[in-house]
Structures are given as structure tokens and as C-alpha cells.
Amino acid sequence: MNNIKTANGMNRAAAMLVSAVLGAVSFCNCLSAWAADEKTEPVLVNVVFDIEEGTEYAVGTDPSVFETYQIDISSENRLRLPAGKLKKSGYVFSGWTVDGLYGYQESSPYLIPEGTTEDIVFKPCFFQNAAGVPICNINYQIIIDGEPQDLTDRVETTSGRPGQLVLPDYTRFTFDTCSSRGWTDGEHIFDNGQYIVMPDHDIDLTGIIQQNVHYTYIAGDVEGLRGMTEFVSPLFIEGFPNELCAKDRFSRDGYTIVGWKSSLDGEVYKPLQTVITPNQDVTFTAVWEPVVYPIKFNTLDTSIESPVINGATGETIIIPEMTGTREGYTFSGWKNSRTSEIYQPGDEYVVIALMSGQKQGFSAVWTAGSSEPATQPPTEATTQAPTETETQVTTETETQAPTETETQLSTEAETQVSTETETQVPTGDVSALCGDANLDGKITVSDAVGILQHIANQEKYGLKGQALINADCDGVEGITGGDAVAVQKVDAGIVTELPLKAE
């Protein structure tokens, strides 16, 4: 939008005004950066104070400050007028001018016009403060849609004698659809505290009109939006710089804003980019880009590397192979941390869209028992119940049929171990137990406390990784107080498993 040209007439004047204001603020930095990059040669000009004969220095004024000096305008874009006054018989010293139009008081800054190549010559301004010298006035008017506006009692009378520096009334006026900023005589711009060297006649100034503009931001016709879908900015003034909204203006599961498309010129602008406000309202539509998630496949064993695959929302990835083994266990697949669905290596998985800050991943499923023989032979069967270690691998050790008691005990032990193996999370560096927010392998009130602390202060008590996944246990996406309630229901025995099922 900063490549849009303003309209003619007063709008061109507004553009000139903005250019001057922005130049005073930012030109130096831009020039410095450009000069450093391009290694420009110095551009030296003289700064001259053209003091006529018969002019004296006022008491306390150091004459040396008015001596000619050089300035390198390739690295400096402004200078400051010296402190000190002059005196001339029958006249009052008022300040300085370069062109007889714009005036500058002592010690005030002077912005060097871009493209200057010749010496900068300042001439003193004097005026006669005598009864016989005519007083000239500045007349103000503001015209909107061809209609003059009533400025009675709204601007201060401004007047002065020829040669005197006068400061116009720079009051800013606001109307229904526009506002005024600065003045023009049809050729020159006056604003930002600029003094005028009063001529020997009245001056007619017309207010520079700028449109009041709204930016309307819309999320677009897309799925997965949360919260607001439209935002209307405060009023901006035509011709002045404004920052566009940040990328978090709207929230969409699985996507982030990378730009704003303008309805005015079709261009896409970056979030927080500074643009020059045009003379009409603009609609900006969010440009979305899929979030890329690092999807971790947690082996639950520190001796086996856990692979990570980067996948964007909606992208299909291939479930990886298990690269290691665990003694006494068989790898049975990868369990999705959010749906609990088991995937096998080589399966396809479509990356789902999640709320901002949420993660998705998988954890290994290990089942007790192995196709590999145990390192120690099984103990001889007895009438006593076998230990857990003995029952992990069942091997027939005798050709003799066991007694009824031996058969019963062996069956009960094997059944018990089989059940525990299916429900218990294998030991490892992470616990994949839904509701276990503190990763201690069980669901208690302390998990509810951890969830509530996370909600209250994520910076200090924020849950991460598997703990964050476990904490989302109420059957509704996102970490809320409902997850803490779900944990307390388990602790109180109201429910027996998580996540909660929809009623």
C-alpha cells in the first residue's frame, strides 16, 4: 500500500507534508545505512551566514559561531543554527531564512533538502517595530467538499510586520470523514511548527485535508478459526504511516498468519509492516500458512533414539520403523498421543491442525514377551506361584504333565502378568498416561494442581512435552479447568479411565 499514489490537489500537498515530516524523522538513518552499504564519497557544502554591513553582534553573542564551515551532507541531513542575536539600527532581529519564505529561530534545527549540492546560505531577518509600519495578517480557511467551514473562534489571529518570523496556528481540526493537518498557500506546505517570514501583504492559507481511514481485517472463509474473525482499526489519517496488525490478530488451528492482502492494490504486506495510509478505507485479508509440527516418536527408552519428523498441517507423513529393541519386550507399534490409535511402521498419518502451543506425537507400544530366548533358563515349576520375572516368559521345562495345582497357579500368574502388561506404561523417560500431568505414573490430585498452575501461569508453571499431552484429558481439545476436574473424578473414583467419554 505504500506504493499507492495520493490524489491531486490538497492530497498532493498532504503527501508533500508527510514526506517532509517523515524525512525529518527517518531520513538520517536511511541515508546512513545507504552510505555505509554503497560507500559513497563525501559531499561537502559550505554553510554561510550572509551578514550585511552595518549589522552588529548583540551583547553576549560570540561572532565566531557565524563563521562559514563545511558539512558532509552524505552523512548529515540536518544542522542547527547557532545561538546568538544580531542587531541593526532601527530594526529588530527575528531569525534566519534561506529562501525568504520559511523562517528559523536561533538554535533551531534546519533539515537539509534532499539533493542539495550548492552552499547553504542563511540571511538574517529584521523587521521594524514602529507604528507607521503596516501589520499583515494570516487568513485561514478550510474547505470540505466545496463548502467553507466556519472557523470562528477556532483559530487564533496571526499577524506580523514584514520581515518578522510568525508562527501560524497549527490547530488540527477533525470532521466526520476527514481532518486537517497543516496549511498551504497553494504552492508551499507549512506544518510541524514551521515559522513563516511575513511578507508585506496578507497571506491566505488553506487547510490540508486528509481522509479518516479505517483498516478492516478479516480472517477469510477458512476452517478452524477461534475467536474473532473480523477487526476494524481505529481511525487513521491519510498520508501518515501506520503499522499493520500482528500475526496473532486471528487464531486458526494449525495455521499462522504470514501476511495481509490489501483490497486496494492486491499486494500482500507483512504483519507489523509500516505502510502509508491511503485516502480510502482498506480491507486486509489474512494470508495463512500451515504450521509445521515437529512430530516426535518417543521410544520410551533412553537407549533408543526417538525420531522426529517435521510435518505441516494436512501433510501426510510415513510412520517410521523402530530402530532398537528392548530386552523382554516386543515392539507392537506407535500410539498416537491424542487419539490413542496404534499405527504400524509404513502407515500413513495426516498431520492434524491443533490450537496454538499444542503438540502431536507418538509413543512406542511395548508388550511383554519376546521371540528371543531369555538369557537365563526358566526355573523348575513348583507348586508355589511363579514370580513376575519367571512368568514373563513361559517355557515348557518338563515332558511330565503338571499337576492340577501347578496348572492353576501358572495360569493365574500368566493371566495377571498379561493384564498388567497391557495396562501399565513401560518404564522409560516419559509417562504416556492420560491425566498424569506430573509424570509420576499415576493419576492423583497433584496432577489437577499441576494443570491449574499451568493455566494460571504458563511462564512459571507451564507443562511441556508429554506432560502437556497427558494433561489434556477431559475429551475436549485444549488445557482448561475441565481437565483438572476430570483428574479429580478419577481420584475420587467417579470415573475409572481418561480421557472422559462424551455423555
Short mmCIF file of C-alpha atoms in Angstrom, two decimals:
data_model
loop_
_atom_site.label_atom_id
_atom_site.label_comp_id
_atom_site.label_asym_id
_atom_site.label_seq_id
_atom_site.Cartn_x
_atom_site.Cartn_y
_atom_site.Cartn_z
CA MET A 1 0.00 0.00 0.00
CA ASN A 2 2.98 2.28 0.37
CA ASN A 3 3.27 2.20 -3.42
CA ILE A 4 -0.15 3.85 -3.85
CA LYS A 5 -0.05 7.42 -5.10
CA THR A 6 -2.19 10.07 -3.48
CA ALA A 7 -4.70 12.16 -5.40
CA ASN A 8 -4.03 15.61 -6.84
CA GLY A 9 -4.67 18.98 -5.21
CA MET A 10 -4.78 19.03 -1.45
CA ASN A 11 -3.92 15.35 -1.29
CA ARG A 12 -0.67 16.04 -3.12
CA ALA A 13 0.02 18.75 -0.61
CA ALA A 14 -0.64 16.25 2.17
CA ALA A 15 1.81 13.84 0.59
CA MET A 16 4.44 16.59 0.44
CA LEU A 17 3.79 17.35 4.09
CA VAL A 18 4.17 13.71 5.10
CA SER A 19 7.34 13.42 3.09
CA ALA A 20 8.81 16.36 4.95
CA VAL A 21 7.75 15.06 8.36
CA LEU A 22 9.00 11.53 7.70
CA GLY A 23 12.20 12.87 6.25
CA ALA A 24 12.91 14.76 9.45
CA VAL A 25 12.41 11.57 11.44
CA SER A 26 13.89 8.78 9.40
CA PHE A 27 15.98 10.13 6.53
CA CYS A 28 19.15 10.24 8.55
CA ASN A 29 19.04 6.55 9.43
CA CYS A 30 18.21 5.54 5.86
CA LEU A 31 20.98 7.72 4.47
CA SER A 32 23.49 6.38 6.96
CA ALA A 33 22.67 2.78 6.10
CA TRP A 34 22.77 3.52 2.37
CA ALA A 35 26.05 5.39 2.68
CA ALA A 36 27.62 2.52 4.60
CA ASP A 37 26.45 -0.04 2.04
CA GLU A 38 27.35 1.95 -1.07
CA LYS A 39 30.49 3.59 0.36
CA THR A 40 29.52 6.97 -1.10
CA GLU A 41 32.01 9.73 -1.50
CA PRO A 42 31.67 12.75 0.82
CA VAL A 43 29.52 15.62 -0.49
CA LEU A 44 30.82 18.82 1.07
CA VAL A 45 28.88 22.08 1.01
CA ASN A 46 29.51 25.36 2.79
CA VAL A 47 27.20 26.75 5.44
CA VAL A 48 27.32 30.52 5.09
CA PHE A 49 25.81 33.30 7.22
CA ASP A 50 25.37 36.31 4.93
CA ILE A 51 25.58 39.23 7.36
CA GLU A 52 25.31 42.66 5.75
CA GLU A 53 27.46 45.63 6.59
CA GLY A 54 26.03 47.75 9.34
CA THR A 55 24.91 44.68 11.25
CA GLU A 56 26.41 44.18 14.70
CA TYR A 57 26.51 41.33 17.17
CA ALA A 58 24.30 41.63 20.21
CA VAL A 59 25.78 41.65 23.69
CA GLY A 60 26.81 38.15 24.73
CA THR A 61 26.91 36.81 21.16
CA ASP A 62 30.10 35.07 20.00
CA PRO A 63 30.85 36.24 16.43
CA SER A 64 32.83 33.06 15.68
CA VAL A 65 29.67 30.93 15.63
CA PHE A 66 28.64 32.69 12.40
CA GLU A 67 31.81 31.82 10.53
CA THR A 68 31.47 29.74 7.36
CA TYR A 69 32.00 26.00 7.81
CA GLN A 70 31.67 22.82 5.74
CA ILE A 71 29.27 19.95 6.23
CA ASP A 72 29.26 16.49 4.62
CA ILE A 73 25.65 16.05 3.52
CA SER A 74 26.28 12.43 2.52
CA SER A 75 26.26 11.59 6.22
CA GLU A 76 24.42 14.56 7.77
CA ASN A 77 20.94 15.65 6.77
CA ARG A 78 20.42 18.44 9.28
CA LEU A 79 22.23 21.20 11.07
CA ARG A 80 21.48 23.51 13.97
CA LEU A 81 21.51 27.26 13.72
CA PRO A 82 23.89 28.97 16.15
CA ALA A 83 22.78 30.67 19.33
CA GLY A 84 23.21 34.41 19.21
CA LYS A 85 21.48 37.56 18.10
CA LEU A 86 22.28 40.35 15.69
CA LYS A 87 21.31 44.00 15.90
CA LYS A 88 20.72 46.68 13.31
CA SER A 89 19.79 50.28 13.87
CA GLY A 90 16.03 50.79 13.72
CA TYR A 91 15.28 47.08 13.34
CA VAL A 92 14.59 44.02 15.49
CA PHE A 93 16.40 40.74 14.79
CA SER A 94 13.87 37.93 14.25
CA GLY A 95 15.79 34.93 12.93
CA TRP A 96 17.13 33.40 9.72
CA THR A 97 15.89 32.34 6.30
CA VAL A 98 17.32 30.61 3.26
CA ASP A 99 14.56 31.36 0.77
CA GLY A 100 12.73 34.36 2.25
CA LEU A 101 9.70 32.16 2.98
CA TYR A 102 10.50 29.67 5.74
CA GLY A 103 11.95 31.15 8.91
CA TYR A 104 14.21 29.62 11.57
CA GLN A 105 14.91 30.98 15.01
CA GLU A 106 18.30 30.87 16.67
CA SER A 107 19.34 27.41 17.94
CA SER A 108 16.58 25.74 15.91
CA PRO A 109 17.22 22.73 13.61
CA TYR A 110 17.31 23.02 9.83
CA LEU A 111 16.58 20.00 7.64
CA ILE A 112 18.83 19.97 4.59
CA PRO A 113 16.72 19.38 1.47
CA GLU A 114 17.43 16.14 -0.35
CA GLY A 115 19.55 16.66 -3.45
CA THR A 116 21.33 19.75 -2.13
CA THR A 117 24.60 20.37 -3.97
CA GLU A 118 25.17 24.10 -3.52
CA ASP A 119 26.18 26.14 -0.50
CA ILE A 120 23.52 26.73 2.15
CA VAL A 121 23.28 30.48 2.69
CA PHE A 122 21.38 31.89 5.67
CA LYS A 123 20.29 35.53 5.70
CA PRO A 124 19.18 37.38 8.83
CA CYS A 125 15.56 38.54 9.16
CA PHE A 126 14.89 42.01 10.56
CA PHE A 127 11.65 43.92 10.96
CA GLN A 128 10.68 47.44 12.01
CA ASN A 129 8.58 47.56 15.14
CA ALA A 130 7.20 51.02 14.53
CA ALA A 131 3.71 52.47 14.49
CA GLY A 132 3.95 53.51 10.87
CA VAL A 133 4.86 50.04 9.62
CA PRO A 134 1.82 48.07 8.40
CA ILE A 135 0.79 44.87 10.12
CA CYS A 136 -0.05 41.96 7.81
CA ASN A 137 -2.37 39.08 8.69
CA ILE A 138 -2.65 35.37 8.01
CA ASN A 139 -6.15 34.38 6.88
CA TYR A 140 -7.24 30.76 7.38
CA GLN A 141 -9.87 28.69 5.60
CA ILE A 142 -10.86 25.03 5.45
CA ILE A 143 -12.95 23.71 2.57
CA ILE A 144 -14.63 20.28 2.59
CA ASP A 145 -16.49 19.05 -0.48
CA GLY A 146 -16.51 22.58 -1.82
CA GLU A 147 -18.04 24.05 1.34
CA PRO A 148 -16.06 26.51 3.54
CA GLN A 149 -16.09 25.55 7.21
CA ASP A 150 -16.83 28.02 9.97
CA LEU A 151 -13.58 28.67 11.85
CA THR A 152 -14.92 31.49 14.00
CA ASP A 153 -13.23 31.40 17.42
CA ARG A 154 -11.43 28.21 16.37
CA VAL A 155 -8.12 29.72 15.22
CA GLU A 156 -6.01 32.43 16.78
CA THR A 157 -5.37 35.63 14.87
CA THR A 158 -1.85 35.62 13.46
CA SER A 159 -0.18 38.80 12.29
CA GLY A 160 3.22 40.40 11.94
CA ARG A 161 5.23 43.09 10.26
CA PRO A 162 7.23 42.48 7.07
CA GLY A 163 10.40 40.52 7.83
CA GLN A 164 9.10 39.22 11.15
CA LEU A 165 9.02 35.46 11.84
CA VAL A 166 5.46 34.42 12.73
CA LEU A 167 4.11 31.03 13.78
CA PRO A 168 0.75 30.09 12.22
CA ASP A 169 -1.97 28.45 14.31
CA TYR A 170 -1.40 24.74 13.72
CA THR A 171 -4.59 23.59 15.43
CA ARG A 172 -5.74 20.32 13.93
CA PHE A 173 -9.44 20.13 13.04
CA THR A 174 -11.40 16.88 12.89
CA PHE A 175 -14.60 16.41 10.92
CA ASP A 176 -16.91 13.46 10.26
CA THR A 177 -14.89 11.82 7.49
CA CYS A 178 -11.67 13.79 7.42
CA SER A 179 -9.31 16.03 9.34
CA SER A 180 -7.00 18.93 8.62
CA ARG A 181 -3.28 18.94 9.24
CA GLY A 182 -1.13 21.92 8.32
CA TRP A 183 -1.68 24.68 5.79
CA THR A 184 -0.80 25.54 2.23
CA ASP A 185 -0.74 28.73 0.18
CA GLY A 186 -1.35 26.61 -2.90
CA GLU A 187 2.34 26.07 -3.51
CA HIS A 188 4.13 25.63 -0.18
CA ILE A 189 3.44 23.47 2.87
CA PHE A 190 3.50 24.85 6.41
CA ASP A 191 3.34 22.46 9.36
CA ASN A 192 5.15 20.97 12.33
CA GLY A 193 5.98 24.29 13.98
CA GLN A 194 7.35 25.88 10.82
CA TYR A 195 7.74 29.67 11.04
CA ILE A 196 6.85 31.96 8.14
CA VAL A 197 8.77 35.10 7.19
CA MET A 198 5.92 37.62 6.97
CA PRO A 199 5.82 39.41 3.60
CA ASP A 200 4.49 42.93 3.05
CA HIS A 201 0.96 41.65 2.38
CA ASP A 202 -1.63 39.33 3.90
CA ILE A 203 -1.29 35.55 3.46
CA ASP A 204 -4.22 33.25 2.66
CA LEU A 205 -3.73 29.70 3.96
CA THR A 206 -5.99 26.74 3.24
CA GLY A 207 -6.14 23.68 5.47
CA ILE A 208 -4.70 20.44 4.08
CA ILE A 209 -7.49 17.88 4.19
CA GLN A 210 -6.77 14.24 4.91
CA GLN A 211 -9.32 11.46 4.87
CA ASN A 212 -10.07 9.48 8.01
CA VAL A 213 -9.44 5.86 7.06
CA HIS A 214 -10.37 2.55 8.64
CA TYR A 215 -8.48 -0.70 8.10
CA THR A 216 -10.76 -3.73 8.23
CA TYR A 217 -9.04 -7.03 8.89
CA ILE A 218 -10.82 -10.32 8.07
CA ALA A 219 -9.71 -13.88 8.71
CA GLY A 220 -11.20 -15.15 5.44
CA ASP A 221 -13.54 -18.03 4.62
CA VAL A 222 -11.46 -20.78 6.21
CA GLU A 223 -11.98 -23.56 8.74
CA GLY A 224 -10.55 -23.91 12.22
CA LEU A 225 -10.95 -20.30 13.35
CA ARG A 226 -11.18 -19.48 17.04
CA GLY A 227 -12.49 -16.23 18.46
CA MET A 228 -12.98 -13.12 16.35
CA THR A 229 -13.00 -13.26 12.56
CA GLU A 230 -13.06 -9.52 11.82
CA PHE A 231 -11.38 -6.46 13.30
CA VAL A 232 -11.85 -2.79 12.44
CA SER A 233 -8.97 -0.46 13.27
CA PRO A 234 -9.23 2.96 14.89
CA LEU A 235 -9.27 5.94 12.55
CA PHE A 236 -6.03 6.58 10.67
CA ILE A 237 -5.13 9.78 8.86
CA GLU A 238 -4.41 9.75 5.16
CA GLY A 239 -0.76 10.11 4.28
CA PHE A 240 0.63 9.08 7.64
CA PRO A 241 2.47 5.85 8.49
CA ASN A 242 0.74 3.09 10.44
CA GLU A 243 1.68 -0.44 11.45
CA LEU A 244 -0.41 -3.34 10.21
CA CYS A 245 -1.76 -5.89 12.68
CA ALA A 246 0.46 -8.63 14.09
CA LYS A 247 0.19 -12.26 13.01
CA ASP A 248 -1.77 -13.18 16.16
CA ARG A 249 -4.73 -10.92 15.34
CA PHE A 250 -6.75 -14.05 14.46
CA SER A 251 -6.35 -17.61 15.70
CA ARG A 252 -6.75 -20.66 13.48
CA ASP A 253 -5.94 -24.23 14.42
CA GLY A 254 -2.90 -25.48 12.54
CA TYR A 255 -2.19 -22.25 10.67
CA THR A 256 -0.39 -18.96 11.21
CA ILE A 257 -0.75 -15.58 9.50
CA VAL A 258 2.17 -14.69 7.24
CA GLY A 259 0.69 -11.65 5.51
CA TRP A 260 -2.22 -9.31 4.85
CA LYS A 261 -3.65 -8.96 1.33
CA SER A 262 -4.84 -5.45 0.51
CA SER A 263 -8.16 -4.90 -1.24
CA LEU A 264 -6.79 -1.67 -2.68
CA ASP A 265 -3.83 -2.89 -4.71
CA GLY A 266 -3.85 -6.68 -4.29
CA GLU A 267 -0.43 -6.63 -2.66
CA VAL A 268 0.45 -8.81 0.33
CA TYR A 269 2.07 -6.98 3.24
CA LYS A 270 3.87 -8.50 6.20
CA PRO A 271 2.43 -8.44 9.72
CA LEU A 272 3.57 -5.29 11.57
CA GLN A 273 4.79 -3.74 8.31
CA THR A 274 4.58 0.05 8.27
CA VAL A 275 2.56 1.45 5.36
CA ILE A 276 1.40 4.90 4.34
CA THR A 277 -2.34 5.33 4.86
CA PRO A 278 -4.24 5.89 1.57
CA ASN A 279 -7.21 8.19 1.08
CA GLN A 280 -9.86 5.45 1.36
CA ASP A 281 -10.81 2.52 3.56
CA VAL A 282 -8.93 -0.74 3.02
CA THR A 283 -9.78 -4.37 3.77
CA PHE A 284 -6.91 -6.69 4.65
CA THR A 285 -7.50 -10.44 4.33
CA ALA A 286 -5.29 -12.81 6.30
CA VAL A 287 -2.85 -14.93 4.31
CA TRP A 288 -2.48 -18.26 6.12
CA GLU A 289 0.36 -20.76 6.08
CA PRO A 290 0.25 -24.27 7.61
CA VAL A 291 2.09 -24.75 10.88
CA VAL A 292 4.98 -27.20 10.68
CA TYR A 293 4.97 -29.53 13.69
CA PRO A 294 7.99 -31.46 14.94
CA ILE A 295 6.32 -34.86 15.45
CA LYS A 296 8.29 -36.93 17.92
CA PHE A 297 8.13 -40.71 18.04
CA ASN A 298 9.03 -41.40 21.66
CA THR A 299 10.66 -44.80 22.06
CA LEU A 300 10.18 -44.64 25.87
CA ASP A 301 13.73 -45.92 26.20
CA THR A 302 16.69 -43.58 26.61
CA SER A 303 18.97 -46.08 24.88
CA ILE A 304 16.92 -45.88 21.66
CA GLU A 305 16.87 -42.62 19.73
CA SER A 306 13.42 -41.07 19.34
CA PRO A 307 12.99 -39.95 15.72
CA VAL A 308 11.38 -36.60 14.87
CA ILE A 309 9.56 -35.93 11.58
CA ASN A 310 8.54 -32.41 10.59
CA GLY A 311 5.08 -32.27 9.07
CA ALA A 312 2.83 -29.37 8.08
CA THR A 313 -0.89 -29.26 8.80
CA GLY A 314 -2.69 -31.51 6.31
CA GLU A 315 0.53 -33.14 5.12
CA THR A 316 0.84 -36.94 5.01
CA ILE A 317 3.89 -38.46 6.67
CA ILE A 318 5.04 -42.09 6.84
CA ILE A 319 5.27 -43.74 10.25
CA PRO A 320 8.92 -44.70 10.85
CA GLU A 321 10.43 -48.03 11.82
CA MET A 322 11.56 -48.79 15.37
CA THR A 323 15.34 -48.70 15.26
CA GLY A 324 16.05 -50.53 18.52
CA THR A 325 14.92 -53.36 20.77
CA ARG A 326 14.16 -53.81 24.46
CA GLU A 327 15.07 -56.99 26.21
CA GLY A 328 11.99 -58.88 27.28
CA TYR A 329 9.61 -56.75 25.16
CA THR A 330 8.21 -56.81 21.66
CA PHE A 331 7.56 -53.58 19.75
CA SER A 332 3.88 -53.51 18.82
CA GLY A 333 3.53 -50.12 17.06
CA TRP A 334 3.26 -46.39 17.70
CA LYS A 335 0.43 -44.97 19.82
CA ASN A 336 -0.93 -41.55 18.86
CA SER A 337 -0.71 -39.24 21.87
CA ARG A 338 -4.05 -37.59 21.12
CA THR A 339 -6.29 -40.37 19.76
CA SER A 340 -4.58 -43.45 21.30
CA GLU A 341 -4.79 -45.10 17.87
CA ILE A 342 -1.99 -47.57 17.12
CA TYR A 343 -0.01 -47.08 13.91
CA GLN A 344 2.45 -49.52 12.36
CA PRO A 345 5.68 -48.58 10.59
CA GLY A 346 4.93 -47.70 6.98
CA ASP A 347 1.41 -46.46 7.74
CA GLU A 348 0.36 -43.01 6.56
CA TYR A 349 -0.53 -40.29 9.05
CA VAL A 350 -2.16 -36.98 8.12
CA VAL A 351 -0.88 -34.16 10.35
CA ILE A 352 -3.85 -32.66 12.19
CA ALA A 353 -4.50 -28.99 12.96
CA LEU A 354 -4.01 -28.07 16.61
CA MET A 355 -4.51 -24.99 18.75
CA SER A 356 -1.54 -22.70 19.13
CA GLY A 357 1.02 -24.18 21.52
CA GLN A 358 -0.28 -27.74 21.34
CA LYS A 359 1.80 -30.65 20.07
CA GLN A 360 1.21 -34.02 18.48
CA GLY A 361 3.35 -37.12 18.61
CA PHE A 362 3.54 -40.84 19.17
CA SER A 363 4.91 -43.18 21.83
CA ALA A 364 6.15 -46.72 21.41
CA VAL A 365 3.96 -49.63 22.47
CA TRP A 366 5.98 -52.42 24.09
CA THR A 367 4.40 -55.74 25.04
CA ALA A 368 5.98 -58.17 27.47
CA GLY A 369 7.42 -61.24 25.81
CA SER A 370 9.94 -61.70 23.06
CA SER A 371 10.70 -64.02 20.22
CA GLU A 372 14.26 -64.10 21.51
CA PRO A 373 15.13 -66.66 24.27
CA ALA A 374 15.73 -65.34 27.75
CA THR A 375 19.31 -65.06 28.94
CA GLN A 376 18.55 -67.28 31.95
CA PRO A 377 16.75 -70.65 31.73
CA PRO A 378 13.37 -70.76 33.46
CA THR A 379 13.22 -72.14 36.96
CA GLU A 380 11.73 -75.54 37.55
CA ALA A 381 7.99 -75.40 38.01
CA THR A 382 6.81 -75.89 41.57
CA THR A 383 3.55 -75.80 43.42
CA GLN A 384 4.30 -72.19 44.51
CA ALA A 385 3.03 -69.25 42.46
CA PRO A 386 5.76 -68.18 39.98
CA THR A 387 7.41 -64.77 40.40
CA GLU A 388 6.80 -61.92 37.92
CA THR A 389 10.20 -62.50 36.30
CA GLU A 390 9.52 -66.17 35.91
CA THR A 391 6.14 -65.60 34.31
CA GLN A 392 7.30 -63.05 31.69
CA VAL A 393 8.49 -65.93 29.50
CA THR A 394 6.65 -69.25 29.62
CA THR A 395 8.69 -72.25 28.53
CA GLU A 396 7.76 -75.84 28.93
CA THR A 397 10.56 -77.34 31.05
CA GLU A 398 9.40 -80.88 31.57
CA THR A 399 7.71 -83.51 29.48
CA GLN A 400 5.79 -84.51 32.55
CA ALA A 401 2.31 -83.03 32.71
CA PRO A 402 1.95 -80.58 35.61
CA THR A 403 -0.28 -81.31 38.50
CA GLU A 404 -3.69 -79.66 38.74
CA THR A 405 -2.36 -77.26 41.36
CA GLU A 406 0.64 -76.33 39.24
CA THR A 407 -1.55 -75.73 36.19
CA GLN A 408 -3.94 -73.47 38.10
CA LEU A 409 -1.19 -71.37 39.65
CA SER A 410 0.69 -70.99 36.38
CA THR A 411 -2.46 -69.93 34.54
CA GLU A 412 -3.38 -67.34 37.17
CA ALA A 413 0.11 -65.87 37.20
CA GLU A 414 0.31 -65.66 33.43
CA THR A 415 -3.12 -64.04 33.25
CA GLN A 416 -2.16 -61.49 35.88
CA VAL A 417 1.10 -60.55 34.13
CA SER A 418 -0.63 -60.34 30.75
CA THR A 419 -3.23 -57.92 32.15
CA GLU A 420 -0.63 -55.76 33.85
CA THR A 421 1.47 -55.62 30.71
CA GLU A 422 -1.44 -54.31 28.65
CA THR A 423 -2.44 -51.51 31.06
CA GLN A 424 0.83 -50.47 32.66
CA VAL A 425 3.02 -47.87 30.94
CA PRO A 426 6.51 -49.30 30.34
CA THR A 427 9.32 -47.75 32.31
CA GLY A 428 11.20 -45.05 30.43
CA ASP A 429 11.92 -41.34 30.40
CA VAL A 430 8.31 -40.27 29.76
CA SER A 431 4.93 -41.42 31.09
CA ALA A 432 2.18 -41.59 28.45
CA LEU A 433 -0.71 -41.90 30.92
CA CYS A 434 -3.69 -39.67 30.15
CA GLY A 435 -4.24 -37.38 33.16
CA ASP A 436 -0.73 -37.88 34.55
CA ALA A 437 0.39 -34.25 34.32
CA ASN A 438 3.37 -34.61 36.67
CA LEU A 439 4.67 -37.81 35.01
CA ASP A 440 4.78 -39.86 38.20
CA GLY A 441 2.96 -42.81 36.62
CA LYS A 442 -0.33 -42.32 38.47
CA ILE A 443 -3.37 -40.05 38.48
CA THR A 444 -3.85 -38.07 41.70
CA VAL A 445 -4.94 -34.65 42.96
CA SER A 446 -1.38 -33.41 42.43
CA ASP A 447 -1.95 -33.73 38.68
CA ALA A 448 -5.03 -31.49 38.97
CA VAL A 449 -2.94 -28.93 40.87
CA GLY A 450 -0.30 -29.01 38.14
CA ILE A 451 -2.93 -28.42 35.47
CA LEU A 452 -4.41 -25.45 37.33
CA GLN A 453 -0.95 -23.95 37.87
CA HIS A 454 -0.27 -24.31 34.13
CA ILE A 455 -3.48 -22.43 33.33
CA ALA A 456 -2.72 -19.68 35.86
CA ASN A 457 0.93 -19.03 34.93
CA GLN A 458 2.34 -20.88 31.92
CA GLU A 459 5.59 -18.95 32.07
CA LYS A 460 6.37 -20.21 35.57
CA TYR A 461 4.44 -23.49 35.81
CA GLY A 462 3.91 -24.34 32.13
CA LEU A 463 3.62 -28.02 31.24
CA LYS A 464 5.71 -29.25 28.35
CA GLY A 465 6.13 -32.31 26.18
CA GLN A 466 4.38 -35.47 27.34
CA ALA A 467 3.10 -33.72 30.48
CA LEU A 468 1.18 -31.25 28.29
CA ILE A 469 -0.25 -34.11 26.23
CA ASN A 470 -1.28 -36.07 29.35
CA ALA A 471 -2.95 -33.01 30.88
CA ASP A 472 -5.49 -32.72 28.04
CA CYS A 473 -7.77 -35.42 29.45
CA ASP A 474 -11.37 -34.19 29.55
CA GLY A 475 -12.18 -35.19 25.99
CA VAL A 476 -12.15 -31.56 24.79
CA GLU A 477 -9.13 -30.10 23.00
CA GLY A 478 -7.10 -27.59 24.97
CA ILE A 479 -5.91 -27.34 28.56
CA THR A 480 -8.73 -25.95 30.73
CA GLY A 481 -10.17 -26.29 34.21
CA GLY A 482 -12.22 -29.19 32.83
CA ASP A 483 -9.05 -31.28 32.65
CA ALA A 484 -8.36 -30.67 36.35
CA VAL A 485 -11.95 -31.70 37.17
CA ALA A 486 -11.51 -34.87 35.12
CA VAL A 487 -8.42 -35.81 37.13
CA GLN A 488 -10.28 -35.25 40.41
CA LYS A 489 -13.10 -37.51 39.20
CA VAL A 490 -10.59 -40.32 38.73
CA ASP A 491 -9.03 -39.65 42.12
CA ALA A 492 -12.49 -39.74 43.75
CA GLY A 493 -13.43 -42.96 41.96
CA ILE A 494 -16.28 -41.34 40.00
CA VAL A 495 -14.73 -42.46 36.71
CA THR A 496 -12.12 -45.12 36.08
CA GLU A 497 -10.39 -44.01 32.92
CA LEU A 498 -9.36 -40.97 30.91
CA PRO A 499 -9.95 -39.23 28.63
CA LEU A 500 -13.58 -38.69 29.60
CA LYS A 501 -16.13 -40.09 27.19
CA ALA A 502 -18.82 -37.84 25.73
CA GLU A 503 -22.12 -38.33 27.56
#
